[in-house]
Amino acid sequence: MDLDVLNMFVIAGGTLAIPILAFVASFLLWPAALIRIYYWYWRRALGMQVRYADYDDSYQFCYSYRGRPGYRPSILMLHGFSAHKDMWLSIVKFLPKNLHLVCVDMPGHEGTTRTALDDYSIMGQAKRIHQFVECIKLNRRPFHLVGTSMGGNVAGVYAAQYPEDVCSLTLICPAGLPSVTDSKFVKMLRELHESERTDKIPLIPSTPEEMADMLKLCSYVRFKVPQQILQGLVDVRIPHNDFYRKLFLEIVDEKSRHSLHENMSKIKVPTQVIWGKQDQVLDVSGADVLASAIPDCHVSILENCGHSVVVERPRKTANLILEFLAMLHSMGNSKKQA
């Protein structure tokens, strides 16, 4: 082999080896950093831009967005307990780029301000989200509101309390409803309460093993997650676990536990409910509770799906939301013509 050609292969091999070795080192030594880079890259690939909005010079909201307000309603997405705005990326991937999307970090989460004196009850969070909406002037026109789990509880209360802001609503496995049938998670909480082991909340893992158990609890689909990634997921969360415990106790307190149930009769906008049939965190029977109380309610139950609908069935969820919005748009046009 010609010496110049040999040198070229050596140089090329060395050039490729550097990023490969860097990736392997990050995977083994700094999995938390790799997870952050992963979300950063995914946001860039999907065209989501991160911005901050200040309220009253003392509070800051962090959010990501894509597109601009147009003739179709903007979409505001509220994530669940201990998650962040990037959890919606799996769904954003399947939504048209000309839709105006806004994903906000909920109060105290990720890049949004966290204060010891803030009101983290469901009503308190709904008020904070209203402040965010006013900050970015999202309510110049009524928008479509989407929420999952804790975020679904907040979204439902928001639609009830600020009806002029919202034109339609999607609730994905929302919290805030009384249990017709106790889920596995509710039974676990009851056992922990009776044994006075309130420090072991299943949704607040502090070891890779507890993280694996949480993923099994939240998902019907069994994801094979490497130990290093589990460790990275735990490392990202551990600095926030004290806050998560405080927040969890706040939202399961009598003041917030059934907030959605107490407000659902005030929801007047067309509402879509999406629920995983095998949800072990919040029982699927909650869908019937909402359907019986909200006049214009459309329910979709997803087979072979757990609580993490957004992660387990992102394409299906995105399509259901788009079909719901298209149906409302078509109905709106029919009324205008009539």
mmCIF file of C-alpha atoms in Angstrom, residues 59-186:
data_model
loop_
_atom_site.group_PDB
_atom_site.id
_atom_site.type_symbol
_atom_site.label_atom_id
_atom_site.label_comp_id
_atom_site.label_asym_id
_atom_site.label_seq_id
_atom_site.Cartn_x
_atom_site.Cartn_y
_atom_site.Cartn_z
ATOM 1 C CA TYR A 59 -40.013 35.461 38.561
ATOM 2 C CA GLN A 60 -38.661 33.848 35.393
ATOM 3 C CA PHE A 61 -40.293 31.272 33.136
ATOM 4 C CA CYS A 62 -38.252 29.063 30.825
ATOM 5 C CA TYR A 63 -39.947 27.781 27.697
ATOM 6 C CA SER A 64 -39.290 26.482 24.211
ATOM 7 C CA TYR A 65 -41.269 27.338 21.110
ATOM 8 C CA ARG A 66 -41.551 26.737 17.392
ATOM 9 C CA GLY A 67 -43.463 28.685 14.767
ATOM 10 C CA ARG A 68 -45.503 31.851 15.104
ATOM 11 C CA PRO A 69 -49.148 32.561 15.922
ATOM 12 C CA GLY A 70 -51.307 32.169 12.825
ATOM 13 C CA TYR A 71 -54.870 31.465 11.794
ATOM 14 C CA ARG A 72 -54.805 28.179 13.698
ATOM 15 C CA PRO A 73 -54.759 28.264 17.516
ATOM 16 C CA SER A 74 -51.394 28.218 19.257
ATOM 17 C CA ILE A 75 -50.719 25.139 21.413
ATOM 18 C CA LEU A 76 -49.448 25.414 24.996
ATOM 19 C CA MET A 77 -48.148 22.172 26.537
ATOM 20 C CA LEU A 78 -47.852 21.511 30.299
ATOM 21 C CA HIS A 79 -45.650 18.617 31.421
ATOM 22 C CA GLY A 80 -46.086 16.300 34.384
ATOM 23 C CA PHE A 81 -44.558 15.991 37.846
ATOM 24 C CA SER A 82 -40.725 16.167 37.967
ATOM 25 C CA ALA A 83 -40.464 16.362 34.157
ATOM 26 C CA HIS A 84 -39.588 19.376 31.966
ATOM 27 C CA LYS A 85 -40.486 21.059 28.683
ATOM 28 C CA ASP A 86 -38.343 18.650 26.635
ATOM 29 C CA MET A 87 -40.596 15.696 27.461
ATOM 30 C CA TRP A 88 -42.854 16.954 24.629
ATOM 31 C CA LEU A 89 -40.153 16.611 21.950
ATOM 32 C CA SER A 90 -41.271 13.084 21.072
ATOM 33 C CA ILE A 91 -44.693 14.517 20.118
ATOM 34 C CA VAL A 92 -43.334 17.736 18.572
ATOM 35 C CA LYS A 93 -41.539 15.497 16.073
ATOM 36 C CA PHE A 94 -44.916 14.505 14.579
ATOM 37 C CA LEU A 95 -46.569 17.955 14.589
ATOM 38 C CA PRO A 96 -46.507 20.282 11.542
ATOM 39 C CA LYS A 97 -43.794 22.925 11.636
ATOM 40 C CA ASN A 98 -46.256 25.680 10.808
ATOM 41 C CA LEU A 99 -48.105 25.176 14.104
ATOM 42 C CA HIS A 100 -47.183 27.602 16.878
ATOM 43 C CA LEU A 101 -46.055 25.399 19.789
ATOM 44 C CA VAL A 102 -45.056 26.521 23.283
ATOM 45 C CA CYS A 103 -43.667 24.113 25.915
ATOM 46 C CA VAL A 104 -43.067 25.690 29.324
ATOM 47 C CA ASP A 105 -41.180 24.427 32.378
ATOM 48 C CA MET A 106 -43.792 24.212 35.127
ATOM 49 C CA PRO A 107 -43.277 26.265 38.321
ATOM 50 C CA GLY A 108 -40.110 25.187 40.120
ATOM 51 C CA HIS A 109 -39.046 22.830 37.328
ATOM 52 C CA GLU A 110 -35.894 23.007 35.198
ATOM 53 C CA GLY A 111 -35.339 26.620 34.085
ATOM 54 C CA THR A 112 -38.407 28.185 35.716
ATOM 55 C CA THR A 113 -37.947 29.975 39.051
ATOM 56 C CA ARG A 114 -38.120 27.892 42.215
ATOM 57 C CA THR A 115 -38.822 29.651 45.502
ATOM 58 C CA ALA A 116 -39.538 28.250 48.956
ATOM 59 C CA LEU A 117 -42.463 30.649 49.396
ATOM 60 C CA ASP A 118 -44.222 29.861 46.113
ATOM 61 C CA ASP A 119 -47.654 28.238 46.085
ATOM 62 C CA TYR A 120 -47.236 24.853 44.388
ATOM 63 C CA SER A 121 -50.831 23.758 44.843
ATOM 64 C CA ILE A 122 -52.647 23.020 41.579
ATOM 65 C CA MET A 123 -54.521 26.326 41.814
ATOM 66 C CA GLY A 124 -51.241 28.128 42.574
ATOM 67 C CA GLN A 125 -49.602 26.552 39.521
ATOM 68 C CA ALA A 126 -52.573 27.496 37.313
ATOM 69 C CA LYS A 127 -52.158 31.118 38.428
ATOM 70 C CA ARG A 128 -48.446 30.993 37.581
ATOM 71 C CA ILE A 129 -49.172 29.584 34.126
ATOM 72 C CA HIS A 130 -51.661 32.409 33.600
ATOM 73 C CA GLN A 131 -48.868 34.869 34.443
ATOM 74 C CA PHE A 132 -46.673 33.148 31.855
ATOM 75 C CA VAL A 133 -49.424 33.324 29.233
ATOM 76 C CA GLU A 134 -49.799 37.054 29.863
ATOM 77 C CA CYS A 135 -46.010 37.564 29.797
ATOM 78 C CA ILE A 136 -45.669 36.212 26.263
ATOM 79 C CA LYS A 137 -49.111 37.531 25.223
ATOM 80 C CA LEU A 138 -50.211 34.049 24.197
ATOM 81 C CA ASN A 139 -53.827 34.894 25.023
ATOM 82 C CA ARG A 140 -54.217 37.560 22.356
ATOM 83 C CA ARG A 141 -56.238 34.800 20.743
ATOM 84 C CA PRO A 142 -57.650 31.723 22.528
ATOM 85 C CA PHE A 143 -55.185 28.824 22.406
ATOM 86 C CA HIS A 144 -55.341 25.031 22.608
ATOM 87 C CA LEU A 145 -54.090 23.781 25.985
ATOM 88 C CA VAL A 146 -52.488 20.361 26.471
ATOM 89 C CA GLY A 147 -51.510 18.837 29.819
ATOM 90 C CA THR A 148 -50.394 15.441 31.044
ATOM 91 C CA SER A 149 -50.580 13.940 34.545
ATOM 92 C CA MET A 150 -49.968 16.806 37.026
ATOM 93 C CA GLY A 151 -49.892 19.145 34.025
ATOM 94 C CA GLY A 152 -53.280 17.750 33.003
ATOM 95 C CA ASN A 153 -54.664 18.639 36.417
ATOM 96 C CA VAL A 154 -53.294 22.178 36.040
ATOM 97 C CA ALA A 155 -54.571 22.431 32.441
ATOM 98 C CA GLY A 156 -58.103 21.435 33.425
ATOM 99 C CA VAL A 157 -58.180 23.903 36.314
ATOM 100 C CA TYR A 158 -56.747 26.600 34.020
ATOM 101 C CA ALA A 159 -59.492 26.028 31.428
ATOM 102 C CA ALA A 160 -62.094 26.295 34.197
ATOM 103 C CA GLN A 161 -60.618 29.413 35.810
ATOM 104 C CA TYR A 162 -59.549 31.312 32.672
ATOM 105 C CA PRO A 163 -62.144 30.276 30.058
ATOM 106 C CA GLU A 164 -61.498 33.331 27.870
ATOM 107 C CA ASP A 165 -57.893 32.167 27.247
ATOM 108 C CA VAL A 166 -58.645 28.644 26.026
ATOM 109 C CA CYS A 167 -60.491 27.521 22.876
ATOM 110 C CA SER A 168 -59.992 23.763 23.382
ATOM 111 C CA LEU A 169 -58.314 21.319 25.722
ATOM 112 C CA THR A 170 -56.417 18.018 25.627
ATOM 113 C CA LEU A 171 -55.966 16.106 28.889
ATOM 114 C CA ILE A 172 -53.557 13.159 28.828
ATOM 115 C CA CYS A 173 -53.891 10.813 31.833
ATOM 116 C CA PRO A 174 -54.657 13.812 34.066
ATOM 117 C CA ALA A 175 -54.307 13.786 37.832
ATOM 118 C CA GLY A 176 -56.802 15.464 40.141
ATOM 119 C CA LEU A 177 -59.645 12.923 40.000
ATOM 120 C CA PRO A 178 -60.966 10.603 42.715
ATOM 121 C CA SER A 179 -60.096 6.947 42.174
ATOM 122 C CA VAL A 180 -63.012 4.846 40.980
ATOM 123 C CA THR A 181 -60.539 1.952 40.853
ATOM 124 C CA ASP A 182 -57.295 2.173 42.795
ATOM 125 C CA SER A 183 -54.210 2.040 40.573
ATOM 126 C CA LYS A 184 -51.051 0.161 41.515
ATOM 127 C CA PHE A 185 -49.426 3.490 42.402
ATOM 128 C CA VAL A 186 -52.271 4.514 44.720
#
